Amino acid sequence: MAASSDPSDPRSPAERYAASRHRAATPELTTFAAGYPFGLDPFQREACAAVEAGEGVLVAAPTGAGKTVVGEFAVHLALRTGRKCFYTTPIKALSNQKFHDLVARHGAEQVGLLTGDTSVHGDAPIVVMTTEVLRNMLYAGSDTLDGLGFVVMDEVHYLSDRFRGAVWEEVIIHLAPDVQLVSLSATVSNAEEFGEWLQAVRGGTRVVVTEHRPVPLWQHVLSGPRLYDLFAPPPAPPATVSPSLLRLARDSPTYPGPGRRGGRTRPRGGLFRPPNRAQVISRLDAEGMLPAITFVFSRAGCDAAVRQCRHAGMWLTTPEERAEIRRVVDERTAELPDADLAVLGYWEWLEGLERGVAAHHAGLLPMFKTVVEELFTRGLVRAVYATETLALGINMPARTVVLESLSKWNGETHADVTPGEYTQLTGRAGRRGIDVEGHAVVLWRPDLDPQHLAGLASTRTYPLRSSFRPSYNMAVNLVAQVGRHRARVLLEQSFAQFQADRSVVGLARRIGRTEGTIQELRTAAGCEHGDVTEYDGIRRELAAREAEAARSRSAAGRAAAATALDALRPGDVIHVSRGRRAGGAVVLGTGHPGPTVLTADRQLRRVTPVDVPQPPQVIGRIRIPTSFQPRSPQARRDLVSTLRAKGYLEGRQGPRQSRATRGGPDERTLELRRALRAHPVHGCPERAEHLRLLIRVDQLEREVNRLRLQVDTRTGSIAKEFDQVCGVLGELGYLAADRVLPAGRPLARIYNEADLVVAECLRRGVWDGLDAPLLAAVVSALTYEARRDDAPSPRPPSAAIAALRATGAVHTELVSIEAAHHLETLRAPDPGLARAVHQWASGADLAAVLGESELLPGDFVRWCKQLVDLLGQIADAAATLSETARVAARRIDRGVVGYA
C-alpha cells in the first residue's frame, strides 16, 4: 500500500509510510476507526491492534478517556469474523445502557441482553450481560458459549469488590483458552501486576496503560463567591498550591496546618455553616461550569440539597426544557399507578426535575434514577446531588464535579477520602466531545488543609486488590466439573493467590531481621541480681490470674444485665447507672442482642449487655403511642418531653455491688504475690528497664509468629481455604472425595452469600408447608441487611416466626461446623424486611408497606429484586418448593418492583 502523497498532510514521509504499514497490518481497525467522527487516541489504537492480532488486552485508563472503544472493537471483530462476543458489566444499569448503545450501532437483531431478570435475544452474536450471568453459564456448561470468540469485561477493577469481586476471577480462570479477553479498567497503580497475572492464566495479554485525560481537569476550591485555583500556574513547579489559597487557609482561625486532615472544628465566632447549595450552583452557573454532580456522601443529604434548591426558588431550565422534561417523565413513568405517586415522592421529584435539579442514590426508585440519568445526559437536568455509588456505576459525565467534604462515613467511622476515591469521584468531570475542560471543585471549610487536598488531587494510587474467596456454591460446581484436585489447581491460579505468593519473600526478610533484634534485646535485658525471665514469668502468671478474676466478675455482671434486658418490654423506662449507655431511656422495641431505646438526648440506640456493666433499673412505665414514628424528630422530642414531665430523666443511681460481695484473691494468687516480692530481681534498681526490654522481646516474638503464620497461610492459602470449604461440605454429606452427592446438587444452583444456609434449609424441609407470601418473608432474611441508620424493624408476621427461628437455628449450627473447620463466612439472617415482604406478597399497596417499614422506595425495590433472584434460584433447586417459590417471586415482582 502506497503512502499518502497528499500535499496538505502535515506528517513527514517516514510518518506517512509508518501509518500506511499500520493500516495494512490492521485492516479491520482501519475500517472500524473510519466509523468514528474523531480519530482514535494512541492507546486505543495500540489496544485494538493487539486484539486484531489475536492477543488479550488489559486497558487501564481514566474515566472518560474512551477505553470502551476497545470493547466495541472486539464487538466489531466478532461480527466480521462470525464469532460471538459477550460484553459484561458489573451492574444491570450499565448492561442496559450498553445494550441500547450497541443496538443503536449494530441493530436490534445483532444484540442481546441477559441480566438475570431480563432476557432479550439471548442467542444473538453480541450479548450484553452482567458478569454473574456469564459465571453461571460457565458452571452450567451452557450451549450459549458455543462459538464464543471474545469477552469484554468492562469495569474489571470491580474484582476488588468485597462482596462480588470473586465473580470476575472465576470468569477469567474458567473461560476457554481460545476466547480473547478484553479487560477495561479504571486507572490502577498496579496494572502491570494484574497484567502479569492475566498473562499467567490466559496467555498472551497486552497491557495498555494511559493516564492521559482527553479533557483536562482543573482543580478548584470554592469559598463564598470566590473560586480559587488549587494549583499555582506555571512557572511554579507542578502540584504547587496556589499562594492565594494558602493565604485564605492561614487567615482561618482553625487552620490545622500541614499534615492535618481537618475535622469538625468550631472556629471563633460560632459553628461553621457550609455554603447555601443554591448559591453554589448559581456560582457555577455564572462561571459556565454546569452541568455539575455534587457528591454529598449521604442519601438524606442528597434529598435535603434538592429541597434547599427548590425552596430557594432556583430555576436552571427554560419553559421549553420544562415541557420536554415533563414529556419524558410522563412517558417513562406511565406505568406507575396514581395511588403510588404520593408515597414515592413523585410530585416533589418532578418539581426538582423541572427546575433542573435531582438527587441520585440507592434509596431512589430505579425508574426515577433512570429518568435522572437520561435527563442529565441530555442536559435537561443540570445539577445532580449524588452519593459515591454514582462514581462506580452508570455513565453520567458532567462538566464539573463538586465535593462538599473530604471525609465520609465508611460504615464504622468518618474517614478521609483516599487519593483513589478522589480520582474516581472527580474523574466524571469533563465530557469528551462536549467540554474543552473539566472542573473539580471542593467547598471551603475552615479546617481544610490545601496541602492535603493537593496531595489527593496529584496522587494516582488506586491499587487493585483481589477479594477472591472460595464459596460453597463455587466448590460444588468446580468439583462437579473438574474434580477436587483439578479444582485446587484452578484456584491456585487466582489473582488472590498470585498477589499472596509475591509477598512471601518480603515476609521472610522481615522475620530474619526481627529475630536478630530479639537476640540483641535478650542480651541487653540480663540482670546481675537474678533471672529476669523467671521473674517476668511470675509477674505474667500473676497478671493473668488477676485479669481472669476480673473477667469472671465482669461476665457475671453481663449475664445479669442480659437477663434484665431480655425482661424489658416496650414502654419500660429504664435508668442505666454506668457504661456507654448511661442515663435514662424508654424502651421502644425488643430484639437480639438487646432492646432499642430512645435516650434523653432523643437518640435511637440499641442497648446490649456489652453496653451496661450492671442490669438497668426499671424506674417506671409509659404508653408508646401507636402512631409513634421513630424517625420523626418531632415524635422523638414529644416522647422525651413526656419522660421529663414524669420526672423519669432526673439523676438516679442503680444498686452498686459492694466490695464485700466481690470475693478476695485465691491461694495461688496470694502465693504468686509473695514469690514476686521475694524474688532477687524485685529489688534491682533497673528492674523496670529489664522488664521493658522483655516486653519488647515478647512483642517482637508475637510479630515473628504472626509473620510465620502469614507465610504458611499465603503459600497455597486459597487452596487451603477451598479444602476447609470442602471439609464443611463433606461433613454435611454434600461431597465425597471427587463426587458431588445428591444432597449437594441443589447448592450448585444457589448463587447467594447465604448459599449453604439456603441449601440446608431446603434439605431439611424448614420451609415446606409455607405459602408464597410466608416463604418470601422468611427467605428475605437471607438477602436483607439493615443499614446502620435504619429505624427499629417491625416485628415479623407471627405465622413466619417459627420458620424464621428454624432458619436461624440452621445458621447457628452451620456457624459451629464452620468454626470447627476454621472458617467464618456466613452472615446471620436479618428478619427486618419480613413483615414488609409478607404484606407486599399478600397484595398490600405500596403506601401501607412503606409506611410501616419506613424503607425508602429504592431500598425496598432493591431488596425485593435480590429476593426475586433468590426465589428463582430456589425454584430451580428444590422440586418440593418450586411452584411456591415461583408464585412468591411473581407476587414480589409487581408494581414498582416489576417496573424496575
Short mmCIF file of C-alpha atoms in Angstrom, two decimals, residues 499-852:
data_model
loop_
_atom_site.label_atom_id
_atom_site.label_comp_id
_atom_site.label_asym_id
_atom_site.label_seq_id
_atom_site.Cartn_x
_atom_site.Cartn_y
_atom_site.Cartn_z
CA GLN A 499 -0.65 -11.47 44.93
CA ALA A 500 -0.17 -13.51 48.11
CA ASP A 501 2.75 -15.53 46.76
CA ARG A 502 4.62 -12.43 45.63
CA SER A 503 4.62 -11.11 49.20
CA VAL A 504 6.18 -14.17 50.86
CA VAL A 505 9.78 -13.21 50.03
CA GLY A 506 9.39 -9.85 51.76
CA LEU A 507 7.81 -11.52 54.80
CA ALA A 508 10.77 -13.91 55.12
CA ARG A 509 13.18 -10.97 55.12
CA ARG A 510 11.22 -9.28 57.92
CA ILE A 511 11.29 -12.46 60.01
CA GLY A 512 15.09 -12.67 59.77
CA ARG A 513 15.61 -9.04 60.77
CA THR A 514 13.16 -9.29 63.68
CA GLU A 515 14.80 -12.45 65.08
CA GLY A 516 18.16 -10.65 65.13
CA THR A 517 16.64 -7.78 67.11
CA ILE A 518 15.11 -10.24 69.61
CA GLN A 519 18.51 -11.77 70.35
CA GLU A 520 20.06 -8.34 70.95
CA LEU A 521 17.26 -7.33 73.33
CA ARG A 522 17.52 -10.57 75.34
CA THR A 523 21.22 -9.93 75.91
CA ALA A 524 20.56 -6.33 76.97
CA ALA A 525 17.85 -7.45 79.44
CA GLY A 526 20.26 -9.54 81.59
CA CYS A 527 20.35 -8.69 85.34
CA GLU A 528 23.18 -9.38 87.83
CA HIS A 529 20.70 -9.84 90.71
CA GLY A 530 18.93 -12.86 89.21
CA ASP A 531 16.98 -14.40 86.37
CA VAL A 532 14.81 -11.67 84.80
CA THR A 533 12.97 -14.19 82.60
CA GLU A 534 11.95 -16.21 85.69
CA TYR A 535 10.79 -13.04 87.46
CA ASP A 536 8.86 -11.97 84.37
CA GLY A 537 7.19 -15.39 84.25
CA ILE A 538 5.89 -15.00 87.82
CA ARG A 539 4.70 -11.48 87.02
CA ARG A 540 2.86 -12.65 83.89
CA GLU A 541 1.12 -15.55 85.65
CA LEU A 542 0.00 -13.23 88.44
CA ALA A 543 -1.30 -10.66 85.95
CA ALA A 544 -3.13 -13.38 84.02
CA ARG A 545 -4.86 -14.75 87.14
CA GLU A 546 -5.91 -11.29 88.27
CA ALA A 547 -7.23 -10.49 84.81
CA GLU A 548 -9.16 -13.76 84.72
CA ALA A 549 -10.72 -12.96 88.09
CA ALA A 550 -11.75 -9.54 86.77
CA ARG A 551 -13.22 -11.14 83.62
CA SER A 552 -15.22 -13.58 85.72
CA ARG A 553 -16.71 -10.73 87.72
CA SER A 554 -17.45 -8.84 84.51
CA ALA A 555 -19.03 -11.92 82.88
CA ALA A 556 -21.32 -12.38 85.88
CA GLY A 557 -22.36 -8.75 85.57
CA ARG A 558 -23.03 -9.11 81.84
CA ALA A 559 -25.09 -12.27 82.40
CA ALA A 560 -27.24 -10.45 84.94
CA ALA A 561 -27.55 -7.50 82.54
CA ALA A 562 -28.57 -9.81 79.66
CA THR A 563 -31.28 -11.39 81.78
CA ALA A 564 -32.57 -7.96 82.80
CA LEU A 565 -32.54 -6.70 79.20
CA ASP A 566 -34.47 -9.74 77.96
CA ALA A 567 -37.21 -8.99 80.51
CA LEU A 568 -37.79 -5.43 79.26
CA ARG A 569 -40.89 -4.56 77.24
CA PRO A 570 -41.83 -1.53 75.09
CA GLY A 571 -42.83 1.36 77.34
CA ASP A 572 -40.49 0.45 80.19
CA VAL A 573 -38.49 3.46 81.41
CA ILE A 574 -35.01 2.44 82.50
CA HIS A 575 -32.00 4.08 84.07
CA VAL A 576 -28.54 2.78 83.19
CA SER A 577 -26.18 3.71 86.00
CA ARG A 578 -22.85 3.23 84.26
CA GLY A 579 -21.32 2.30 80.89
CA ARG A 580 -21.66 3.53 77.33
CA ARG A 581 -25.44 3.96 77.57
CA ALA A 582 -25.60 5.65 81.00
CA GLY A 583 -28.72 7.72 81.70
CA GLY A 584 -32.46 7.46 81.35
CA ALA A 585 -34.26 5.97 78.34
CA VAL A 586 -37.55 4.43 77.26
CA VAL A 587 -37.76 1.03 75.56
CA LEU A 588 -39.25 1.19 72.04
CA GLY A 589 -38.78 -2.38 70.90
CA THR A 590 -37.22 -5.67 71.90
CA GLY A 591 -34.82 -7.79 69.95
CA HIS A 592 -31.47 -9.54 69.92
CA PRO A 593 -28.93 -8.74 71.36
CA GLY A 594 -30.89 -6.08 73.26
CA PRO A 595 -33.78 -3.62 73.15
CA THR A 596 -33.97 -0.43 71.09
CA VAL A 597 -34.40 2.65 73.30
CA LEU A 598 -34.93 6.39 72.97
CA THR A 599 -32.41 8.28 75.12
CA ALA A 600 -32.76 11.60 76.92
CA ASP A 601 -30.94 13.33 74.06
CA ARG A 602 -33.54 11.98 71.59
CA GLN A 603 -31.24 9.39 70.00
CA LEU A 604 -32.27 5.88 68.95
CA ARG A 605 -29.87 3.37 70.49
CA ARG A 606 -29.67 -0.39 70.92
CA VAL A 607 -28.68 -1.40 74.47
CA THR A 608 -26.72 -4.67 74.67
CA PRO A 609 -25.09 -6.49 77.60
CA VAL A 610 -21.77 -5.11 76.37
CA ASP A 611 -23.04 -1.56 76.93
CA VAL A 612 -24.20 -2.00 80.54
CA PRO A 613 -21.91 -3.32 83.28
CA GLN A 614 -24.90 -3.68 85.62
CA PRO A 615 -28.56 -4.52 84.96
CA PRO A 616 -30.58 -1.40 84.08
CA GLN A 617 -33.06 -0.26 86.70
CA VAL A 618 -36.72 -0.08 85.62
CA ILE A 619 -38.00 3.19 87.13
CA GLY A 620 -41.39 3.46 85.52
CA ARG A 621 -43.55 2.78 82.50
CA ILE A 622 -45.29 4.94 79.88
CA ARG A 623 -47.51 4.23 76.90
CA ILE A 624 -45.89 4.44 73.46
CA PRO A 625 -48.41 5.95 71.02
CA THR A 626 -49.35 3.52 68.24
CA SER A 627 -48.66 6.30 65.72
CA PHE A 628 -45.14 6.89 67.05
CA GLN A 629 -42.60 7.23 64.19
CA PRO A 630 -39.00 6.66 65.42
CA ARG A 631 -37.52 8.58 62.50
CA SER A 632 -39.58 11.69 63.18
CA PRO A 633 -37.57 14.28 65.20
CA GLN A 634 -40.81 15.81 66.46
CA ALA A 635 -42.14 12.44 67.64
CA ARG A 636 -38.91 11.72 69.49
CA ARG A 637 -38.95 15.23 71.03
CA ASP A 638 -42.55 14.77 72.26
CA LEU A 639 -41.82 11.39 73.81
CA VAL A 640 -38.76 12.72 75.66
CA SER A 641 -40.85 15.64 76.90
CA THR A 642 -43.31 13.13 78.36
CA LEU A 643 -40.44 11.39 80.17
CA ARG A 644 -39.20 14.68 81.61
CA ALA A 645 -42.68 15.69 82.71
CA LYS A 646 -42.98 12.47 84.71
CA GLY A 647 -39.57 13.07 86.30
CA TYR A 648 -38.01 9.97 84.77
CA LEU A 649 -34.93 11.69 83.40
CA GLU A 650 -33.69 13.12 86.70
CA GLY A 651 -30.47 11.61 88.04
CA ARG A 652 -30.96 8.19 89.62
CA GLN A 653 -28.46 5.62 90.74
CA GLY A 654 -28.87 1.91 90.38
CA PRO A 655 -27.66 -0.52 93.02
CA ARG A 656 -23.90 -0.89 93.25
CA GLN A 657 -22.09 -4.04 94.12
CA SER A 658 -20.25 -3.74 97.43
CA ARG A 659 -16.65 -4.71 97.75
CA ALA A 660 -17.61 -7.36 100.28
CA THR A 661 -19.50 -9.37 97.67
CA ARG A 662 -16.75 -9.39 95.10
CA GLY A 663 -14.65 -12.07 96.71
CA GLY A 664 -10.95 -11.94 97.57
CA PRO A 665 -7.95 -13.48 95.78
CA ASP A 666 -7.47 -17.27 95.86
CA GLU A 667 -4.48 -19.03 97.47
CA ARG A 668 -2.49 -19.32 94.22
CA THR A 669 -2.78 -15.58 93.61
CA LEU A 670 -1.53 -14.84 97.13
CA GLU A 671 1.34 -17.30 96.65
CA LEU A 672 2.41 -15.59 93.40
CA ARG A 673 2.33 -12.17 95.06
CA ARG A 674 4.65 -13.44 97.84
CA ALA A 675 7.00 -15.09 95.30
CA LEU A 676 7.21 -11.89 93.26
CA ARG A 677 8.18 -9.77 96.28
CA ALA A 678 10.76 -12.36 97.43
CA HIS A 679 12.49 -12.73 94.04
CA PRO A 680 16.03 -11.17 93.92
CA VAL A 681 15.20 -9.19 90.74
CA HIS A 682 12.40 -7.42 92.64
CA GLY A 683 14.99 -5.29 94.41
CA CYS A 684 17.01 -4.39 91.30
CA PRO A 685 17.04 -0.60 90.72
CA GLU A 686 16.93 -1.23 86.95
CA ARG A 687 14.06 -3.73 87.18
CA ALA A 688 11.67 -1.53 85.16
CA GLU A 689 14.18 -1.23 82.28
CA HIS A 690 14.81 -5.01 82.27
CA LEU A 691 11.07 -5.67 82.10
CA ARG A 692 10.58 -3.04 79.39
CA LEU A 693 13.13 -4.86 77.23
CA LEU A 694 11.44 -8.22 77.85
CA ILE A 695 8.06 -6.74 77.00
CA ARG A 696 9.55 -5.59 73.71
CA VAL A 697 11.00 -9.08 73.17
CA ASP A 698 7.54 -10.55 73.74
CA GLN A 699 6.00 -8.13 71.25
CA LEU A 700 8.59 -9.00 68.61
CA GLU A 701 8.17 -12.74 69.18
CA ARG A 702 4.42 -12.36 68.60
CA GLU A 703 5.24 -10.39 65.45
CA VAL A 704 7.51 -13.23 64.23
CA ASN A 705 4.78 -15.79 64.91
CA ARG A 706 2.29 -13.64 63.04
CA LEU A 707 4.63 -13.29 60.06
CA ARG A 708 5.33 -17.03 60.01
CA LEU A 709 1.60 -17.68 60.05
CA GLN A 710 1.21 -15.32 57.11
CA VAL A 711 3.90 -17.19 55.21
CA ASP A 712 2.20 -20.51 55.97
CA THR A 713 -1.26 -19.26 55.05
CA ARG A 714 -0.23 -17.31 51.96
CA THR A 715 1.56 -20.28 50.47
CA GLY A 716 -1.37 -22.04 48.84
CA SER A 717 -3.83 -20.06 51.00
CA ILE A 718 -6.71 -20.15 48.50
CA ALA A 719 -6.38 -23.90 48.03
CA LYS A 720 -6.25 -24.38 51.82
CA GLU A 721 -9.46 -22.41 52.25
CA PHE A 722 -11.01 -24.47 49.46
CA ASP A 723 -10.07 -27.60 51.43
CA GLN A 724 -11.76 -26.11 54.51
CA VAL A 725 -14.90 -25.36 52.49
CA CYS A 726 -14.87 -28.92 51.14
CA GLY A 727 -14.41 -30.18 54.69
CA VAL A 728 -17.63 -28.48 55.75
CA LEU A 729 -19.44 -29.85 52.70
CA GLY A 730 -18.06 -33.32 53.38
CA GLU A 731 -19.26 -33.25 56.99
CA LEU A 732 -22.73 -32.24 55.78
CA GLY A 733 -22.84 -35.03 53.20
CA TYR A 734 -22.68 -32.75 50.15
CA LEU A 735 -19.33 -34.00 48.85
CA ALA A 736 -17.48 -37.32 48.92
CA ALA A 737 -13.93 -37.25 47.54
CA ASP A 738 -14.32 -36.21 43.87
CA ARG A 739 -18.11 -36.53 43.75
CA VAL A 740 -20.98 -34.18 44.45
CA LEU A 741 -23.58 -36.23 46.33
CA PRO A 742 -27.31 -35.81 45.64
CA ALA A 743 -27.67 -33.58 48.72
CA GLY A 744 -25.15 -31.15 47.21
CA ARG A 745 -26.72 -30.72 43.80
CA PRO A 746 -29.27 -28.04 44.79
CA LEU A 747 -26.40 -25.98 46.24
CA ALA A 748 -24.90 -25.70 42.73
CA ARG A 749 -27.90 -23.56 41.75
CA ILE A 750 -27.80 -21.17 44.73
CA TYR A 751 -25.68 -18.09 43.95
CA ASN A 752 -26.14 -16.17 47.17
CA GLU A 753 -23.99 -15.04 50.10
CA ALA A 754 -26.08 -17.39 52.28
CA ASP A 755 -25.84 -20.26 49.79
CA LEU A 756 -25.19 -23.00 52.38
CA VAL A 757 -27.96 -21.81 54.72
CA VAL A 758 -30.43 -21.85 51.81
CA ALA A 759 -29.35 -25.33 50.68
CA GLU A 760 -29.54 -26.76 54.18
CA CYS A 761 -32.98 -25.25 54.82
CA LEU A 762 -34.20 -26.81 51.58
CA ARG A 763 -32.65 -30.15 52.50
CA ARG A 764 -34.25 -30.23 55.97
CA GLY A 765 -37.63 -29.04 54.75
CA VAL A 766 -37.53 -26.00 57.03
CA TRP A 767 -39.70 -24.01 54.62
CA ASP A 768 -42.01 -26.83 53.49
CA GLY A 769 -45.67 -26.02 54.00
CA LEU A 770 -45.24 -22.24 53.84
CA ASP A 771 -47.49 -20.41 51.42
CA ALA A 772 -45.97 -18.00 48.88
CA PRO A 773 -46.12 -14.79 51.00
CA LEU A 774 -44.68 -16.56 54.04
CA LEU A 775 -41.91 -18.20 52.00
CA ALA A 776 -40.96 -14.81 50.58
CA ALA A 777 -40.97 -13.29 54.08
CA VAL A 778 -38.71 -15.99 55.54
CA VAL A 779 -36.29 -16.10 52.61
CA SER A 780 -35.95 -12.30 52.76
CA ALA A 781 -33.98 -12.76 55.99
CA LEU A 782 -31.16 -14.23 53.88
CA THR A 783 -30.96 -11.29 51.46
CA TYR A 784 -31.73 -8.27 53.66
CA GLU A 785 -29.15 -6.47 55.79
CA ALA A 786 -30.23 -3.42 57.78
CA ARG A 787 -28.35 -0.16 57.29
CA ARG A 788 -26.76 1.48 60.30
CA ASP A 789 -29.33 4.28 60.41
CA ASP A 790 -32.43 2.15 59.80
CA ALA A 791 -35.25 2.55 62.32
CA PRO A 792 -36.17 -0.46 64.53
CA SER A 793 -37.64 -3.14 62.28
CA PRO A 794 -41.32 -4.10 62.58
CA ARG A 795 -41.96 -7.48 64.17
CA PRO A 796 -42.15 -10.30 61.58
CA PRO A 797 -45.61 -11.76 60.88
CA SER A 798 -46.50 -14.25 63.62
CA ALA A 799 -47.06 -17.06 61.09
CA ALA A 800 -43.44 -16.71 59.92
CA ILE A 801 -41.74 -16.66 63.34
CA ALA A 802 -41.40 -20.45 63.68
CA ALA A 803 -39.79 -20.77 60.22
CA LEU A 804 -37.52 -17.77 60.89
CA ARG A 805 -36.37 -19.32 64.17
CA ALA A 806 -35.73 -22.64 62.44
CA THR A 807 -33.74 -20.82 59.76
CA GLY A 808 -31.73 -19.08 62.47
CA ALA A 809 -31.10 -22.43 64.15
CA VAL A 810 -29.75 -23.84 60.87
CA HIS A 811 -27.44 -20.84 60.56
CA THR A 812 -26.21 -21.27 64.15
CA GLU A 813 -25.46 -24.94 63.57
CA LEU A 814 -23.61 -24.22 60.34
CA VAL A 815 -21.54 -21.49 62.03
CA SER A 816 -20.49 -24.07 64.62
CA ILE A 817 -19.46 -26.52 61.88
CA GLU A 818 -17.57 -23.75 60.10
CA ALA A 819 -15.69 -22.86 63.28
CA ALA A 820 -14.52 -26.46 63.61
CA HIS A 821 -13.04 -26.12 60.10
CA HIS A 822 -11.53 -22.67 60.85
CA LEU A 823 -13.97 -20.80 58.60
CA GLU A 824 -16.21 -17.77 59.12
CA THR A 825 -18.28 -16.91 56.05
CA LEU A 826 -21.98 -16.97 56.93
CA ARG A 827 -23.79 -13.77 57.89
CA ALA A 828 -26.65 -14.11 60.37
CA PRO A 829 -30.21 -13.89 58.95
CA ASP A 830 -31.87 -10.48 59.34
CA PRO A 831 -35.69 -10.64 59.54
CA GLY A 832 -36.06 -6.86 59.35
CA LEU A 833 -37.75 -6.97 55.92
CA ALA A 834 -40.01 -9.96 56.61
CA ARG A 835 -43.17 -8.04 57.53
CA ALA A 836 -42.87 -5.65 54.57
CA VAL A 837 -42.27 -8.52 52.15
CA HIS A 838 -45.18 -10.53 53.56
CA GLN A 839 -47.50 -7.54 53.17
CA TRP A 840 -46.30 -6.86 49.63
CA ALA A 841 -46.59 -10.52 48.56
CA SER A 842 -50.07 -10.60 50.11
CA GLY A 843 -51.19 -7.74 47.85
CA ALA A 844 -50.88 -4.70 50.16
CA ASP A 845 -50.44 -1.35 48.46
CA LEU A 846 -47.13 0.46 48.44
CA ALA A 847 -48.21 3.18 50.87
CA ALA A 848 -49.09 0.63 53.55
CA VAL A 849 -45.85 -1.32 53.10
CA LEU A 850 -43.51 1.66 53.10
CA GLY A 851 -45.47 3.47 55.79
CA GLU A 852 -44.97 0.69 58.32
#
